[in-house]
Tab-separated table of C-alpha atoms and ligand atoms in Angstrom:
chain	number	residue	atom	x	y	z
A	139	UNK	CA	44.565	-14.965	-161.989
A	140	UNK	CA	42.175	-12.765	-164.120
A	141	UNK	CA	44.251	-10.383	-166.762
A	142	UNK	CA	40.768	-8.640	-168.050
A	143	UNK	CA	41.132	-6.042	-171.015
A	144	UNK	CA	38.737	-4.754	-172.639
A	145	UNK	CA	39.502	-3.838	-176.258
A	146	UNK	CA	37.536	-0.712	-177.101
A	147	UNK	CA	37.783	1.721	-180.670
A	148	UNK	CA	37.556	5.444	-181.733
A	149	UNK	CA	35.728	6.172	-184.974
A	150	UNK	CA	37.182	9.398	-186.529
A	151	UNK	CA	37.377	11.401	-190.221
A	152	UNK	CA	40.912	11.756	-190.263
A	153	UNK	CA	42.120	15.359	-191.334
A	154	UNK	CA	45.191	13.780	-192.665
A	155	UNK	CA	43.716	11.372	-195.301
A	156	UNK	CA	40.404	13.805	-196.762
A	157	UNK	CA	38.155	12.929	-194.167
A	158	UNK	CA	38.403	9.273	-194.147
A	159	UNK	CA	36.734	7.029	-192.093
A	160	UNK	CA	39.529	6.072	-189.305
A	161	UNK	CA	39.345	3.497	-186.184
A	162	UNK	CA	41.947	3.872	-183.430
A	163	UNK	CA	42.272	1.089	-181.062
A	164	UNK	CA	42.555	1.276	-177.682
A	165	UNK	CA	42.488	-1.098	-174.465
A	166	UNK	CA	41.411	-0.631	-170.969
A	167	UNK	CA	42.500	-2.821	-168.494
A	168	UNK	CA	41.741	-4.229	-165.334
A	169	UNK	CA	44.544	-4.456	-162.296
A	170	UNK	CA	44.375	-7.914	-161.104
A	171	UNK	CA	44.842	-7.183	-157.636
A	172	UNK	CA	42.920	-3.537	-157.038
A	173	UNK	CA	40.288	-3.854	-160.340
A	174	UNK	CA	42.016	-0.166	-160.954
A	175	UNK	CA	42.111	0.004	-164.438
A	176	UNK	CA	44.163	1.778	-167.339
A	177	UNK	CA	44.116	2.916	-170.450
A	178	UNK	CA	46.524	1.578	-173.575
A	179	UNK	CA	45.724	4.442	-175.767
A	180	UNK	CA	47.760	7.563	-177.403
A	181	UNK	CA	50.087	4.949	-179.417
A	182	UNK	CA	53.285	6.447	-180.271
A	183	UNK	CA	56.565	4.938	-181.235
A	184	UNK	CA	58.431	4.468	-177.979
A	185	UNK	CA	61.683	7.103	-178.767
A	186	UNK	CA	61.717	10.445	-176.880
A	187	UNK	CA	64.661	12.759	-177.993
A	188	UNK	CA	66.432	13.684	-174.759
A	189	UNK	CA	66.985	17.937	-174.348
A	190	UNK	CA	70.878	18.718	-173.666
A	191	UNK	CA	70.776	17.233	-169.809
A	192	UNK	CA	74.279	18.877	-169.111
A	193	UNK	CA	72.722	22.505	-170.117
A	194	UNK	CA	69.902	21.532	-167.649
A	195	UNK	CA	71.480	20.703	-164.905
A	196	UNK	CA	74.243	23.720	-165.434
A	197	UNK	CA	74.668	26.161	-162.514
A	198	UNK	CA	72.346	24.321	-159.859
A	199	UNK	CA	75.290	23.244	-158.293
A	200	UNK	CA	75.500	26.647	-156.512
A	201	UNK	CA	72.650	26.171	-155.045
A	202	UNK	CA	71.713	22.468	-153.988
A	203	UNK	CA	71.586	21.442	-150.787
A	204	UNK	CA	73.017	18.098	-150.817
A	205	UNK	CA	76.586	18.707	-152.278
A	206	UNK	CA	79.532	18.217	-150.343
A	207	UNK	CA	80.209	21.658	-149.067
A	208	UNK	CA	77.014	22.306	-148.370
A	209	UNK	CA	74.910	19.304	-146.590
A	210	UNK	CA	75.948	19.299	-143.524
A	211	UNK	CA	76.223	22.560	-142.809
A	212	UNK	CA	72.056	23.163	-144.598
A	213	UNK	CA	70.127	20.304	-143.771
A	214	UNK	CA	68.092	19.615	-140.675
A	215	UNK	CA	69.010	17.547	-137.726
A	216	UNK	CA	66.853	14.648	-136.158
A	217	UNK	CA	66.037	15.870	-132.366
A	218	UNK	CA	68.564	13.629	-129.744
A	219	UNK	CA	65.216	11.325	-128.863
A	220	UNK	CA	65.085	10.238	-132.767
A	221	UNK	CA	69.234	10.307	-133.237
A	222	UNK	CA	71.543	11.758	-130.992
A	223	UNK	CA	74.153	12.371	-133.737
A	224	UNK	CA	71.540	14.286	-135.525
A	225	UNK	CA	72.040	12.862	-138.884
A	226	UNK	CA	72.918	9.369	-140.384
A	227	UNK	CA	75.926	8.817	-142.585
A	228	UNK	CA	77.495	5.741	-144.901
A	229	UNK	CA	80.294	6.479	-146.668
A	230	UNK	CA	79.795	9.748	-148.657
A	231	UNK	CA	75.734	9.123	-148.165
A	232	UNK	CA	74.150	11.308	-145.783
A	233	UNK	CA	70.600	10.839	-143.850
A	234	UNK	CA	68.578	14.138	-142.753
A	235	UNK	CA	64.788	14.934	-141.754
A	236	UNK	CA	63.151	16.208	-144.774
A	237	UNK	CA	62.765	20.335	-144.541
A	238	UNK	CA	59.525	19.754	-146.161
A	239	UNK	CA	58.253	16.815	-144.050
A	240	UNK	CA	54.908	15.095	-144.694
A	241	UNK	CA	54.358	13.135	-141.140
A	242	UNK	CA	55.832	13.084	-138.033
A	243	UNK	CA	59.370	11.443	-139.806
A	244	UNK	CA	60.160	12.035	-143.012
A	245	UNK	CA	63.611	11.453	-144.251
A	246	UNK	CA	65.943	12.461	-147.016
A	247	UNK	CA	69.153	10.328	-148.028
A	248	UNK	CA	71.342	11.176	-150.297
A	249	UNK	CA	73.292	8.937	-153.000
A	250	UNK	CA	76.385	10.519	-152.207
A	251	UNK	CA	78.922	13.191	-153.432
A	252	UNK	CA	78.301	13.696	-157.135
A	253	UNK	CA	75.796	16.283	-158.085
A	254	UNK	CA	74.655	15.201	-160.625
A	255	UNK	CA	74.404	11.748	-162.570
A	256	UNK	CA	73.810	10.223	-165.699
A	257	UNK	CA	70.639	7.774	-165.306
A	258	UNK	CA	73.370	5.053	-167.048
A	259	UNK	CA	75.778	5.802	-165.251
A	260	UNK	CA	74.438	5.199	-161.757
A	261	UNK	CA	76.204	1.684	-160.416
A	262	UNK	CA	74.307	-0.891	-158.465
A	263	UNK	CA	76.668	-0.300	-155.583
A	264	UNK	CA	75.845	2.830	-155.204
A	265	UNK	CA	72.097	2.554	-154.983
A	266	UNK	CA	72.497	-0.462	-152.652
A	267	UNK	CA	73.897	1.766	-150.399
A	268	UNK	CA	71.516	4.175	-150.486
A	269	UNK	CA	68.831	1.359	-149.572
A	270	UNK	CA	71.419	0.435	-146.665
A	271	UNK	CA	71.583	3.570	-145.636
A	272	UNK	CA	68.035	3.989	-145.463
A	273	UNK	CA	67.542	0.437	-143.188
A	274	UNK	CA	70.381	1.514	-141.211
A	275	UNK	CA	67.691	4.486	-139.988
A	276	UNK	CA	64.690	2.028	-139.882
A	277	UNK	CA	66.238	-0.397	-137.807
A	278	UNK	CA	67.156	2.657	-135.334
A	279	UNK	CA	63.380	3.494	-135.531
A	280	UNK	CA	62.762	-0.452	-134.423
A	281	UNK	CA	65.089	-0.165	-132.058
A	282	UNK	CA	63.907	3.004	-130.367
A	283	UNK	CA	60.424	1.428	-130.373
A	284	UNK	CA	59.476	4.521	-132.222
A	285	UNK	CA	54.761	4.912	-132.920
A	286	UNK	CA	55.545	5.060	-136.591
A	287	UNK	CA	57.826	2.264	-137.408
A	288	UNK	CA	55.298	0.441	-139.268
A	289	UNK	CA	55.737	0.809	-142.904
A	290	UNK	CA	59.230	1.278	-144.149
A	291	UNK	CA	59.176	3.157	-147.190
A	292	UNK	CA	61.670	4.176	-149.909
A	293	UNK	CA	60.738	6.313	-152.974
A	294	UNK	CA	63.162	7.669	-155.343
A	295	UNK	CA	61.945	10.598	-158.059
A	296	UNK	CA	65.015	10.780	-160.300
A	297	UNK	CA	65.019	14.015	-161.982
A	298	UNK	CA	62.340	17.185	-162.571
A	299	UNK	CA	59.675	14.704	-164.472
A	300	UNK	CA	59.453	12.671	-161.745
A	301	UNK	CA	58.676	15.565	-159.260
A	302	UNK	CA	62.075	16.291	-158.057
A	303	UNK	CA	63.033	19.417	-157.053
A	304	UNK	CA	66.609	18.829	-156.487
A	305	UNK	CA	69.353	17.458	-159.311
A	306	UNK	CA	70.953	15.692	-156.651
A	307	UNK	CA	70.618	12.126	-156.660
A	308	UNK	CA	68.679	11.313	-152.848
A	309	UNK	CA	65.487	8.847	-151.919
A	310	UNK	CA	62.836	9.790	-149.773
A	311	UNK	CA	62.848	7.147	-146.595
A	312	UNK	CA	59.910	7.631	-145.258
A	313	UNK	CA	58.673	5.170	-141.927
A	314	UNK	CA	54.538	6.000	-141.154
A	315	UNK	CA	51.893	3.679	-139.317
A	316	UNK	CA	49.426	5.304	-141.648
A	317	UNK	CA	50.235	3.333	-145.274
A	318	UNK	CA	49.658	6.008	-148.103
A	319	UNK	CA	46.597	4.873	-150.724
A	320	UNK	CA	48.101	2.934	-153.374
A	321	UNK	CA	49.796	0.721	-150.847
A	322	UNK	CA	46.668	0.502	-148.419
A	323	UNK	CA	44.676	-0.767	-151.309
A	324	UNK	CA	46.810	-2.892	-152.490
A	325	UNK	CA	47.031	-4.509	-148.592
A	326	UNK	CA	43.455	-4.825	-148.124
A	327	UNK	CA	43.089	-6.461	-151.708
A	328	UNK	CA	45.832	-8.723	-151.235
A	329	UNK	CA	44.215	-10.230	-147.531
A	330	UNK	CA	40.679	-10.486	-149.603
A	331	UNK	CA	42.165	-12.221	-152.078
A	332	UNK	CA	43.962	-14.450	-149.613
A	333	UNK	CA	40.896	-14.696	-148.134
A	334	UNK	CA	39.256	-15.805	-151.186
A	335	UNK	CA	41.757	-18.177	-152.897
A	336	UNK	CA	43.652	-19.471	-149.868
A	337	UNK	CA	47.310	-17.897	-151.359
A	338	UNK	CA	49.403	-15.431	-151.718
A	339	UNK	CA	48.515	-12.952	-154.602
A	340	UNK	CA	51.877	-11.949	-155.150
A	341	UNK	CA	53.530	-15.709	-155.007
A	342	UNK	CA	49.993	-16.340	-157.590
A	343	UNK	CA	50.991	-13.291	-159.835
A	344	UNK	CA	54.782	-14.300	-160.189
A	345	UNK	CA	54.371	-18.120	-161.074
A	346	UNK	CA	51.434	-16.971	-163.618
A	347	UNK	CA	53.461	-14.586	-165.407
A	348	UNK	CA	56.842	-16.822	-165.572
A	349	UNK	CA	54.297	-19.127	-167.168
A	350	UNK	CA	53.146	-16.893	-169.969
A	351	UNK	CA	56.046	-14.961	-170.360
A	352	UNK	CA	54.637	-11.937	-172.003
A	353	UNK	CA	55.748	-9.551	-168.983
A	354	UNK	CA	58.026	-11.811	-166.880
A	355	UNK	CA	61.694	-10.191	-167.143
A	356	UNK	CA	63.601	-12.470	-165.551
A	357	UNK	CA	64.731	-13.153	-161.842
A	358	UNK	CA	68.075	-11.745	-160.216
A	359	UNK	CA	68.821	-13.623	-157.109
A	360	UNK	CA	65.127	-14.158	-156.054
A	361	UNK	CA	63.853	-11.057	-156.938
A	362	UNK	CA	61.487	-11.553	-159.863
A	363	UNK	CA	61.309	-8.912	-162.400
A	364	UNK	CA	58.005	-8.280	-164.143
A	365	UNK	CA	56.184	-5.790	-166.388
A	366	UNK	CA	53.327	-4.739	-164.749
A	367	UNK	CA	49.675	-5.844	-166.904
A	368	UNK	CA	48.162	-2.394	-166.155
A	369	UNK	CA	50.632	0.155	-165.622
A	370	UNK	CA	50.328	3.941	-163.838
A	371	UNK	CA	53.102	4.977	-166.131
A	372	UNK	CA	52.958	6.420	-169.796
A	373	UNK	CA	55.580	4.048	-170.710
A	374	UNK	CA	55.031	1.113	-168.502
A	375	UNK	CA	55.398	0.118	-165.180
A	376	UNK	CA	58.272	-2.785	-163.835
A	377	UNK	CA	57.660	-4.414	-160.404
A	378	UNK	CA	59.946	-7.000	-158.969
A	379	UNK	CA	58.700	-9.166	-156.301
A	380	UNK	CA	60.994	-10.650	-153.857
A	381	UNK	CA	59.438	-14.046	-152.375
A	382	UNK	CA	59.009	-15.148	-149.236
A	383	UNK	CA	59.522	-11.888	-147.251
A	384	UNK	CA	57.015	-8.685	-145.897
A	385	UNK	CA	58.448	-6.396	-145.716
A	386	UNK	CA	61.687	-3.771	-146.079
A	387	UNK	CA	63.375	-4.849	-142.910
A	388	UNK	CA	63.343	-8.503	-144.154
A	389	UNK	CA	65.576	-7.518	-147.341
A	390	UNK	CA	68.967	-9.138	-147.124
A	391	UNK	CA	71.893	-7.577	-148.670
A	392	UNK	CA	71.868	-9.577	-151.199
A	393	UNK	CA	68.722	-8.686	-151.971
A	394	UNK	CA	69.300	-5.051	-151.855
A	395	UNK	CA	72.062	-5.849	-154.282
A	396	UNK	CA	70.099	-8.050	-156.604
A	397	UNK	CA	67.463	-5.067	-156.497
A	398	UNK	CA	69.883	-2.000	-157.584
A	399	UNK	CA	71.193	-3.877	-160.446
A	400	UNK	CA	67.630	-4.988	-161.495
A	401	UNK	CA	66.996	-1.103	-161.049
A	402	UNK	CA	70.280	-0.574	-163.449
A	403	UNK	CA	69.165	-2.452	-165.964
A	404	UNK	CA	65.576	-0.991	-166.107
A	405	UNK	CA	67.560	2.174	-166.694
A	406	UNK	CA	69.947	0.983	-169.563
A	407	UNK	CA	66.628	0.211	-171.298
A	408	UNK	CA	64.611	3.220	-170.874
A	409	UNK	CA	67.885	5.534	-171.587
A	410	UNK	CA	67.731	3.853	-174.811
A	411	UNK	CA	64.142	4.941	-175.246
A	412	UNK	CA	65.230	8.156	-174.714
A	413	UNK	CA	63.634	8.352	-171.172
A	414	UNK	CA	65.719	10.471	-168.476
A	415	UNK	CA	62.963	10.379	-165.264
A	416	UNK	CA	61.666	8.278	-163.177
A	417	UNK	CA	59.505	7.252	-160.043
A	418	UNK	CA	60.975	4.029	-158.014
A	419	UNK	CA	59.054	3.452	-154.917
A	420	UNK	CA	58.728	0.012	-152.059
A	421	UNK	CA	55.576	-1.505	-150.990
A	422	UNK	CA	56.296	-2.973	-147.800
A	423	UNK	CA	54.122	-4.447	-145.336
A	424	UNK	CA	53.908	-4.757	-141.661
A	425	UNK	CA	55.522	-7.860	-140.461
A	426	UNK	CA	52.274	-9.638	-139.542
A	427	UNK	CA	51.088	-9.489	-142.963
A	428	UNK	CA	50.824	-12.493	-144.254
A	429	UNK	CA	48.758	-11.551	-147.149
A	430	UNK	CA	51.356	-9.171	-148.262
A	431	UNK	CA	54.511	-9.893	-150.072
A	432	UNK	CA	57.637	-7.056	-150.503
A	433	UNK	CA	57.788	-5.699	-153.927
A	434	UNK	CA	58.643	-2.157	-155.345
A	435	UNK	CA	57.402	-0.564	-158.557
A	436	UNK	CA	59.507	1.428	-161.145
A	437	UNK	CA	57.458	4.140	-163.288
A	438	UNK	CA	59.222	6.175	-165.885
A	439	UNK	CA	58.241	9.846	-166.472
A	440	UNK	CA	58.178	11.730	-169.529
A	441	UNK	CA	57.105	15.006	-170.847
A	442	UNK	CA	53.793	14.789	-172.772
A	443	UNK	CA	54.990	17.840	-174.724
A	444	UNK	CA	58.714	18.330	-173.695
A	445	UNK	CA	58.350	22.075	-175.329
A	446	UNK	CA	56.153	23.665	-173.113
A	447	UNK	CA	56.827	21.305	-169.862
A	448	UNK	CA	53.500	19.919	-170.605
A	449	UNK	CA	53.543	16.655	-167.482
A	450	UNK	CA	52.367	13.078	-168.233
A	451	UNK	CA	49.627	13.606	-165.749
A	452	UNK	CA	46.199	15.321	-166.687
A	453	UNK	CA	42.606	15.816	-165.483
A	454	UNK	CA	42.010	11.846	-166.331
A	455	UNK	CA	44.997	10.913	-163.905
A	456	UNK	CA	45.005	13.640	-161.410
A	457	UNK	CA	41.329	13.899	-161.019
A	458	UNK	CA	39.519	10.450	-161.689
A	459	UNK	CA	42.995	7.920	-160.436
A	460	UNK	CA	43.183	6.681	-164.485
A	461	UNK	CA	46.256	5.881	-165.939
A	462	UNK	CA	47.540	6.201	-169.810
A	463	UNK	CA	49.814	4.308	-170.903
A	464	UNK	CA	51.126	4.756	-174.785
A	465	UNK	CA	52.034	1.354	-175.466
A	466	UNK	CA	51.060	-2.059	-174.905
A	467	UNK	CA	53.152	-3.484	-171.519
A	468	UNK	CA	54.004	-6.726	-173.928
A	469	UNK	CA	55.816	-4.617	-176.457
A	470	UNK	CA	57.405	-2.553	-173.641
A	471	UNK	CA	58.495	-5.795	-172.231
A	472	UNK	CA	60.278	-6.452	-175.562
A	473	UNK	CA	62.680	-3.756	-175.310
A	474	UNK	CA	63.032	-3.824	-171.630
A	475	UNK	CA	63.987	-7.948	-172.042
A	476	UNK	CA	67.221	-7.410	-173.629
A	477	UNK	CA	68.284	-6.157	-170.526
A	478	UNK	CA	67.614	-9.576	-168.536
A	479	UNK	CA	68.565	-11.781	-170.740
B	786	LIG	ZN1	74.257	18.724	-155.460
């Protein structure tokens, strides 16, 4: 396992100091898996202050589609061939095609009744349930033998950083034979690597990093929690691996369990950084995949300049696929530890 980064530096006259001579450092490195590389650059102390979130989120109550009073009277129906009932319920969690979809099924669950809630104070139950909720509908797709059960995706943007539109708390369960990018490169590296070494990359990647413990976070049932060497996110990226298994139908409920408090506790952390968005997303594989191992990925989102609205996304990310993130993953690890231990 090859963790290649490249320490670079900027030479600059600082304003600040009379025109001194000034070196910035910076890092780019090298995904192990992909070769997609990032940047460790813009260093910043890792504190955001958070705007007043219950001023935000006043008054869009009125008009979200996935409170009580209003999502089952608003919200599409699946045709009787996909579900007869129309939607999908369990307990105060409700399953509906996505107005908006982006294949042939997209889906929208939500986390329940409450409009809107505190990143910390979202429980592990509740979030398991929302993952159940989500299988419950996969399974139906297996079951119906439906083209596009394939890939069983579920992606969760938590609040308008992330690019969510809607307070609401709700996942995007998405089930497509055509694997989006990130997770079709990642497949087709994984088999050459197989291919290469004889192994697993993902069984490789876990037992290296529990050996130099720089990123490992810890393990919750047999999910394995680590800090990912070259993140997509500003302030890190958190995957957890869960041995052994492909793909999303092969979580146990345990393991969705063990997965929403992991989830919880990446939360606690980043709250305390001030952080108040987020991107959560599975990468699951087919079932024949040997190559492949399930994991999902945890991004936070912030405001590059919270003033104007200003995203953490610009020309270098949208347009040439590089990410920046402002700190190095090893000292993110350090505040996001406390949590695991
Ligand atoms: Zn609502």
């Amino acid at each position: 396992m090859k963790f290649e980064a490249i320490a670079r530096e900027a030479v600059l006259l600082d304003p600040s100091d009379n025109l001194a001579r000034k070196t910035i450092p910076n890092e780019i490195r090298r995904d192990p898996l992909t070769g997609k590389t990032s940047r460790i650059c813009h260093f910043r102390e890792l504190e955001w202050k958070k705007p007043d979130l219950d001023k935000l989120v006043a008054g869009t109550e009125s008009w979200c589609p996935f409170c009580p009073d209003k999502v089952l009277k608003v919200t599409p129906c699946f045709p009787e061939e996909i579900i007869p009932e129309g939607r999908m319920t369990l307990g105060d969690k409700v399953l509906f095609p996505n107005i908006a979809p982006y294949d042939r099924l997209s889906a929208v669950a939500t986390l329940g009744e409450r409009h809107y809630i505190p990143m910390t104070d979202i429980k592990p139950r509740r979030i398991a349930d929302g993952f159940r909720l989500a299988i419950k509908y996969f399974r139906h797709l297996e079951d119906i033998q439906h083209p596009e059960s394939v890939y069983h995706l579920i992606s969760w943007n938590y609040m308008p950083a992330s690019g969510s539109s809607i307070i609401h708390p709700h996942l995007q369960v998405f089930a497509s034979s055509f694997a989006p990018n990130f997770l079709r490169e990642k497949l087709e590296a994984a088999r050459d690597y197989m291919d290469k070494h004889g192994s697993n990359y993902w069984d490789d990647l876990v037992a290296a990093e529990k050996e130099n413990e720089e990123r490992f976070l810890g393990e919750i049932g047999r999910t394995q929690w680590l800090t990912v060497f070259a993140p997509l996110g500003a302030v890190g990226d958190v995957t957890a691996v869960v041995p052994g298994i492909r793909s999303t139908l092969e979580l146990t409920d345990q393991d969705l369990d063990d997965l929403a408090i992991g989830l919880t506790k990446l939360m606690a952390a980043y709250d305390r950084m001030g952080i108040y968005n987020f991107n959560m997303s599975f990468f699951s594989a087919s079932s024949q995949d040997a190559h492949a191992r399930f994991h999902l990925l945890f991004s936070p989102r912030i405001y590059f300049n919270p003033s104007i609205g200003t995203p953490d996304v610009a020309a270098l990310g949208r347009m040439f696929g590089e990410s920046v993130c402002m700190g190095f993953p090893e000292e993110i690890n350090k505040l996001l530890k406390v949590e695991f231990d």
